[in-house]
mmCIF file of C-alpha atoms in Angstrom:
data_model
loop_
_atom_site.group_PDB
_atom_site.id
_atom_site.type_symbol
_atom_site.label_atom_id
_atom_site.label_comp_id
_atom_site.label_asym_id
_atom_site.label_seq_id
_atom_site.Cartn_x
_atom_site.Cartn_y
_atom_site.Cartn_z
ATOM 1 C CA ASN D 268 102.228 126.494 105.455
ATOM 2 C CA GLY D 269 99.804 125.561 108.286
ATOM 3 C CA TRP D 270 99.096 122.165 106.829
ATOM 4 C CA GLN D 271 98.110 119.354 109.562
ATOM 5 C CA GLY D 272 98.857 115.593 109.130
ATOM 6 C CA GLN D 273 101.213 112.936 110.596
ATOM 7 C CA VAL D 274 104.821 111.700 110.575
ATOM 8 C CA ILE D 275 104.688 108.412 108.762
ATOM 9 C CA SER D 276 108.938 108.061 108.772
ATOM 10 C CA SER D 277 111.661 109.950 109.502
ATOM 11 C CA SER D 278 115.353 110.799 108.982
ATOM 12 C CA ASN D 279 118.183 113.211 110.735
ATOM 13 C CA SER D 280 116.840 115.964 108.645
ATOM 14 C CA ARG D 281 113.867 114.839 107.163
ATOM 15 C CA CYS D 282 110.189 113.571 107.895
ATOM 16 C CA LEU D 283 107.614 112.154 105.550
ATOM 17 C CA VAL D 284 104.276 113.469 106.135
ATOM 18 C CA GLU D 285 100.864 112.517 105.374
ATOM 19 C CA THR D 286 98.711 115.691 105.870
ATOM 20 C CA PHE D 287 94.791 115.356 106.406
ATOM 21 C CA GLN D 288 94.104 116.208 102.944
ATOM 22 C CA GLY D 289 95.710 113.033 101.574
ATOM 23 C CA LEU D 290 99.140 114.284 99.997
ATOM 24 C CA ARG D 291 102.660 112.247 101.327
ATOM 25 C CA ILE D 292 105.570 115.300 101.497
ATOM 26 C CA SER D 293 108.761 114.949 102.284
ATOM 27 C CA VAL D 294 109.484 118.240 105.070
ATOM 28 C CA ALA D 295 112.172 119.354 106.190
ATOM 29 C CA LEU D 296 112.647 119.039 110.346
ATOM 30 C CA VAL D 297 113.498 122.062 111.199
ATOM 31 C CA ASN D 298 110.083 123.283 109.001
ATOM 32 C CA LEU D 299 107.481 121.084 111.347
ATOM 33 C CA LYS D 300 105.891 121.809 114.664
ATOM 34 C CA LEU D 301 104.055 120.120 116.943
ATOM 35 C CA PHE D 302 100.620 119.566 116.306
ATOM 36 C CA GLU D 303 97.841 119.382 119.344
ATOM 37 C CA PRO D 304 94.263 118.978 117.834
ATOM 38 C CA LEU D 305 90.999 120.600 119.595
ATOM 39 C CA SER D 306 88.828 118.489 121.730
ATOM 40 C CA PRO D 307 85.511 117.119 119.453
ATOM 41 C CA GLU D 308 83.148 119.509 120.570
ATOM 42 C CA GLN D 309 85.918 122.660 119.863
ATOM 43 C CA GLY D 310 86.354 121.561 116.181
ATOM 44 C CA GLY D 311 88.733 119.078 116.511
ATOM 45 C CA PHE D 312 89.163 115.056 117.101
ATOM 46 C CA HIS D 313 89.905 112.037 119.509
ATOM 47 C CA ILE D 314 92.413 110.137 116.976
ATOM 48 C CA ALA D 315 93.715 110.531 113.632
ATOM 49 C CA TRP D 316 93.601 107.344 111.281
ATOM 50 C CA PRO D 317 96.751 105.615 110.762
ATOM 51 C CA PRO D 318 98.557 105.563 107.631
ATOM 52 C CA GLU D 319 98.520 102.944 105.115
ATOM 53 C CA GLY D 320 100.859 100.031 105.728
ATOM 54 C CA ALA D 321 101.528 101.625 109.285
ATOM 55 C CA VAL D 322 101.089 98.345 111.106
ATOM 56 C CA ASP D 323 101.991 99.410 114.635
ATOM 57 C CA ALA D 324 100.411 102.867 114.301
ATOM 58 C CA LEU D 325 97.082 100.454 113.258
ATOM 59 C CA ALA D 326 97.464 98.397 116.334
ATOM 60 C CA ASP D 327 97.355 101.648 118.769
ATOM 61 C CA PHE D 328 94.486 103.093 116.757
ATOM 62 C CA SER D 329 92.459 100.053 117.560
ATOM 63 C CA ALA D 330 93.142 100.133 121.422
ATOM 64 C CA ARG D 331 92.812 104.101 121.496
ATOM 65 C CA SER D 332 89.693 104.240 119.525
ATOM 66 C CA ALA D 333 88.432 101.530 121.192
ATOM 67 C CA ALA D 334 89.021 103.045 124.974
ATOM 68 C CA VAL D 335 87.173 106.493 123.835
ATOM 69 C CA LEU D 336 84.397 104.772 122.553
ATOM 70 C CA ALA D 337 84.093 102.926 126.189
ATOM 71 C CA ARG D 338 85.046 105.827 128.157
ATOM 72 C CA ASP D 339 82.796 108.763 126.253
ATOM 73 C CA GLY D 340 80.242 106.965 124.044
ATOM 74 C CA TYR D 341 81.679 108.443 120.934
ATOM 75 C CA CYS D 342 84.529 108.387 118.939
ATOM 76 C CA VAL D 343 86.066 111.583 116.412
ATOM 77 C CA VAL D 344 88.362 110.371 113.625
ATOM 78 C CA GLN D 345 90.262 112.327 111.458
ATOM 79 C CA LEU D 346 90.798 110.959 107.924
ATOM 80 C CA SER D 347 93.404 111.511 105.343
ATOM 81 C CA VAL D 348 91.342 112.193 102.486
ATOM 82 C CA SER D 349 92.101 113.778 99.000
ATOM 83 C CA GLN D 350 89.971 116.420 97.707
ATOM 84 C CA GLU D 351 89.772 114.659 94.562
ATOM 85 C CA VAL D 352 88.340 111.372 96.566
ATOM 86 C CA THR D 353 85.604 114.009 98.444
ATOM 87 C CA SER D 354 84.521 116.363 95.396
ATOM 88 C CA GLY D 355 84.142 112.630 93.253
ATOM 89 C CA ALA D 356 82.113 111.224 95.887
ATOM 90 C CA VAL D 357 79.715 114.319 96.308
ATOM 91 C CA GLU D 358 79.256 114.389 92.250
ATOM 92 C CA GLU D 359 78.564 110.495 92.138
ATOM 93 C CA ALA D 360 75.481 110.561 95.176
ATOM 94 C CA LEU D 361 74.617 113.975 93.033
ATOM 95 C CA TYR D 362 74.266 112.542 89.895
ATOM 96 C CA GLY D 363 75.118 108.843 89.957
ATOM 97 C CA ARG D 364 72.163 105.951 89.571
ATOM 98 C CA GLN D 365 71.464 106.104 93.223
ATOM 99 C CA LYS D 366 67.544 105.039 94.552
ATOM 100 C CA TRP D 367 67.145 108.312 96.864
ATOM 101 C CA LYS D 368 63.772 108.024 99.012
ATOM 102 C CA ARG D 369 62.620 109.485 102.035
ATOM 103 C CA MET D 370 62.508 107.103 105.223
ATOM 104 C CA ARG D 371 59.110 106.042 106.780
ATOM 105 C CA GLN D 372 58.146 108.560 109.344
ATOM 106 C CA GLU D 373 57.886 105.928 112.141
ATOM 107 C CA LEU D 374 61.501 104.630 111.220
ATOM 108 C CA GLU D 375 63.309 108.128 110.199
ATOM 109 C CA ALA D 376 64.858 108.814 113.800
ATOM 110 C CA ALA D 377 66.260 105.304 114.528
ATOM 111 C CA TYR D 378 68.813 105.678 111.202
ATOM 112 C CA LEU D 379 69.116 109.244 110.935
ATOM 113 C CA GLY D 380 68.319 110.973 113.742
ATOM 114 C CA ARG D 381 65.826 114.178 115.326
ATOM 115 C CA HIS D 382 64.839 116.831 113.323
ATOM 116 C CA VAL D 383 65.816 115.647 109.750
ATOM 117 C CA GLN D 384 65.150 116.639 106.357
ATOM 118 C CA SER D 385 67.317 113.910 104.176
ATOM 119 C CA LYS D 386 67.106 111.724 101.485
ATOM 120 C CA THR D 387 68.755 108.504 101.580
ATOM 121 C CA ALA D 388 70.099 105.525 99.044
ATOM 122 C CA TRP D 389 71.251 102.597 100.184
ATOM 123 C CA LEU D 390 74.868 101.226 98.557
ATOM 124 C CA GLN D 391 73.805 97.970 96.867
ATOM 125 C CA GLU D 392 76.944 96.143 97.415
ATOM 126 C CA MET D 393 79.660 96.179 100.601
ATOM 127 C CA VAL D 394 82.987 97.594 99.277
ATOM 128 C CA GLU D 395 84.693 94.856 100.726
ATOM 129 C CA GLU D 396 82.784 92.061 98.438
ATOM 130 C CA LYS D 397 84.295 93.816 95.374
ATOM 131 C CA GLU D 398 87.411 92.975 93.805
ATOM 132 C CA GLU D 399 88.705 96.543 93.619
ATOM 133 C CA LEU D 400 87.409 99.865 94.061
ATOM 134 C CA GLU D 401 84.969 101.010 91.432
ATOM 135 C CA THR D 402 84.512 104.775 92.711
ATOM 136 C CA PRO D 403 85.169 107.301 95.206
ATOM 137 C CA VAL D 404 82.098 106.471 97.169
ATOM 138 C CA ASP D 405 83.988 102.775 97.699
ATOM 139 C CA THR D 406 87.336 104.850 98.648
ATOM 140 C CA LEU D 407 85.237 106.120 101.784
ATOM 141 C CA ASP D 408 83.114 103.151 102.149
ATOM 142 C CA LEU D 409 86.048 101.080 102.682
ATOM 143 C CA TYR D 410 87.126 102.906 106.064
ATOM 144 C CA LEU D 411 83.755 102.179 107.423
ATOM 145 C CA ALA D 412 84.955 98.522 106.501
ATOM 146 C CA ARG D 413 88.042 98.652 107.525
ATOM 147 C CA PHE D 414 86.729 100.152 111.246
ATOM 148 C CA THR D 415 84.472 97.201 111.467
ATOM 149 C CA GLN D 416 87.411 95.010 110.949
ATOM 150 C CA ILE D 417 89.291 96.644 113.304
ATOM 151 C CA MET D 418 86.565 96.607 116.006
ATOM 152 C CA LEU D 419 85.645 93.093 115.435
ATOM 153 C CA PRO D 420 88.659 91.952 118.032
ATOM 154 C CA VAL D 421 88.592 94.342 120.625
ATOM 155 C CA ALA D 422 84.584 94.878 121.143
ATOM 156 C CA PRO D 423 84.012 92.092 123.001
ATOM 157 C CA PHE D 424 86.190 93.363 126.012
ATOM 158 C CA ALA D 425 86.380 97.406 125.575
ATOM 159 C CA LEU D 426 82.827 97.507 124.001
ATOM 160 C CA ASP D 427 80.738 94.017 125.700
ATOM 161 C CA PHE D 428 79.733 93.449 122.304
ATOM 162 C CA MET D 429 80.098 90.613 119.934
ATOM 163 C CA PRO D 430 80.022 92.251 116.774
ATOM 164 C CA HIS D 431 79.207 90.246 113.344
ATOM 165 C CA SER D 432 78.853 92.176 110.244
ATOM 166 C CA ARG D 433 77.473 95.921 109.569
ATOM 167 C CA THR D 434 74.862 96.884 107.372
ATOM 168 C CA SER D 435 75.446 98.642 103.395
ATOM 169 C CA GLY D 436 76.717 101.919 103.470
ATOM 170 C CA MET D 437 73.852 104.576 103.312
ATOM 171 C CA LEU D 438 74.261 108.205 101.406
ATOM 172 C CA ARG D 439 72.676 110.914 102.935
ATOM 173 C CA VAL D 440 71.808 114.224 101.759
ATOM 174 C CA PRO D 441 69.720 117.124 102.479
ATOM 175 C CA LEU D 442 66.080 117.511 100.526
ATOM 176 C CA SER D 443 66.093 120.588 98.056
ATOM 177 C CA GLU D 444 62.810 121.296 99.453
ATOM 178 C CA ASP D 445 60.523 120.372 102.522
ATOM 179 C CA VAL D 446 58.668 116.888 101.845
ATOM 180 C CA PRO D 447 56.927 115.500 104.827
ATOM 181 C CA ALA D 448 57.782 111.688 104.995
ATOM 182 C CA GLU D 449 55.165 109.316 104.595
ATOM 183 C CA LYS D 450 53.474 106.822 107.290
ATOM 184 C CA LEU D 451 53.919 103.374 107.421
ATOM 185 C CA SER D 452 51.312 101.366 105.282
ATOM 186 C CA GLU D 453 49.873 98.301 105.045
ATOM 187 C CA GLU D 454 51.915 97.297 102.179
ATOM 188 C CA ASP D 455 54.629 98.143 104.128
ATOM 189 C CA ILE D 456 53.821 95.824 107.214
ATOM 190 C CA PHE D 457 53.143 93.151 104.651
ATOM 191 C CA ARG D 458 56.506 93.663 103.074
ATOM 192 C CA GLY D 459 57.745 93.192 106.505
ATOM 193 C CA LEU D 460 59.759 96.029 106.997
ATOM 194 C CA VAL D 461 58.239 96.808 110.150
ATOM 195 C CA ASP D 462 59.792 93.195 111.085
ATOM 196 C CA ASP D 463 63.272 94.335 109.706
ATOM 197 C CA HIS D 464 63.393 97.137 111.454
ATOM 198 C CA VAL D 465 62.723 95.555 114.802
ATOM 199 C CA ASP D 466 65.544 93.234 113.887
ATOM 200 C CA PHE D 467 67.379 96.212 113.082
ATOM 201 C CA LEU D 468 66.759 97.990 116.646
ATOM 202 C CA LYS D 469 67.741 94.619 118.283
ATOM 203 C CA ARG D 470 71.143 94.438 116.746
ATOM 204 C CA ARG D 471 72.625 97.697 116.612
ATOM 205 C CA ARG D 472 75.382 98.819 118.394
ATOM 206 C CA LEU D 473 77.720 101.230 116.807
ATOM 207 C CA CYS D 474 76.771 104.239 114.270
ATOM 208 C CA MET D 475 79.547 105.046 111.964
ATOM 209 C CA LEU D 476 78.983 108.340 110.442
ATOM 210 C CA LEU D 477 81.514 109.993 107.547
ATOM 211 C CA THR D 478 81.133 113.381 106.672
ATOM 212 C CA VAL D 479 81.735 114.157 103.260
ATOM 213 C CA ASP D 480 80.519 117.535 102.463
ATOM 214 C CA GLY D 481 78.919 119.214 105.185
ATOM 215 C CA SER D 482 81.247 121.946 106.608
ATOM 216 C CA GLY D 483 79.594 124.175 109.034
ATOM 217 C CA ALA D 484 76.770 122.332 109.959
ATOM 218 C CA GLU D 485 76.190 120.760 113.351
ATOM 219 C CA LEU D 486 75.485 117.363 114.658
ATOM 220 C CA THR D 487 74.173 117.004 118.270
ATOM 221 C CA LEU D 488 74.616 113.582 120.206
ATOM 222 C CA ILE D 489 72.102 113.188 123.074
ATOM 223 C CA PRO D 490 72.751 110.269 125.023
ATOM 224 C CA LYS D 491 69.772 108.135 126.459
ATOM 225 C CA ASP D 492 70.666 109.227 130.400
ATOM 226 C CA SER D 493 71.072 112.721 129.344
ATOM 227 C CA ALA D 494 68.631 115.464 128.175
ATOM 228 C CA HIS D 495 71.770 117.900 126.943
ATOM 229 C CA GLY D 496 73.489 117.042 123.895
ATOM 230 C CA ILE D 497 77.067 116.801 122.756
ATOM 231 C CA VAL D 498 77.213 119.402 120.092
ATOM 232 C CA PHE D 499 79.589 119.255 117.194
ATOM 233 C CA THR D 500 80.439 121.531 113.962
ATOM 234 C CA LEU D 501 80.988 119.272 111.365
ATOM 235 C CA SER D 502 84.428 119.604 108.700
ATOM 236 C CA SER D 503 84.960 117.516 105.688
#
């Protein structure tokens, strides 16, 4: 039916396929055809997240994602996530108990990029510190935690930095109306907001962005040594 995914296992006549919609389906070999993803700039991706429990695929994913990051400076990863998880995460973000706010004007670009109209909310707890997954956002945050773990052994050699930890996850949604960001105040400086931000700027090496609901939007990556950006059309 045109669905896309990756083969987990196969027998003489059938394959177990995990679709990018998060389903596992047994499919006759005669009903499968090879899928070649488009480039990220054309709406495709570099590499797909390995199926759960596939140890060999995980090792290959680790090596390939590090190699792509070293070569291109970015890596687009295709996840296999169900509609139930993504729609649940959107509902949690919109109607949950998050403390939404807009960042200070002087700090916003370092986290969110240029020309943004977004509000943000930090997750109060890292998913890897929880005994079990509690919400759909936890399920998605786990991908970021696992990618951090995957990068730990390869980053010193492939990316020339030693990772120690990640920040807590940050939720981001568009503002419903154009509200100017507030500037830093004396109280912000007294509270250490500037010092914390400078520390963040010194330590940051790798940004992980997971799109949950944003089909049709555009993301532009602008290299430090170039005035021309790389434009992606986001899908979720």
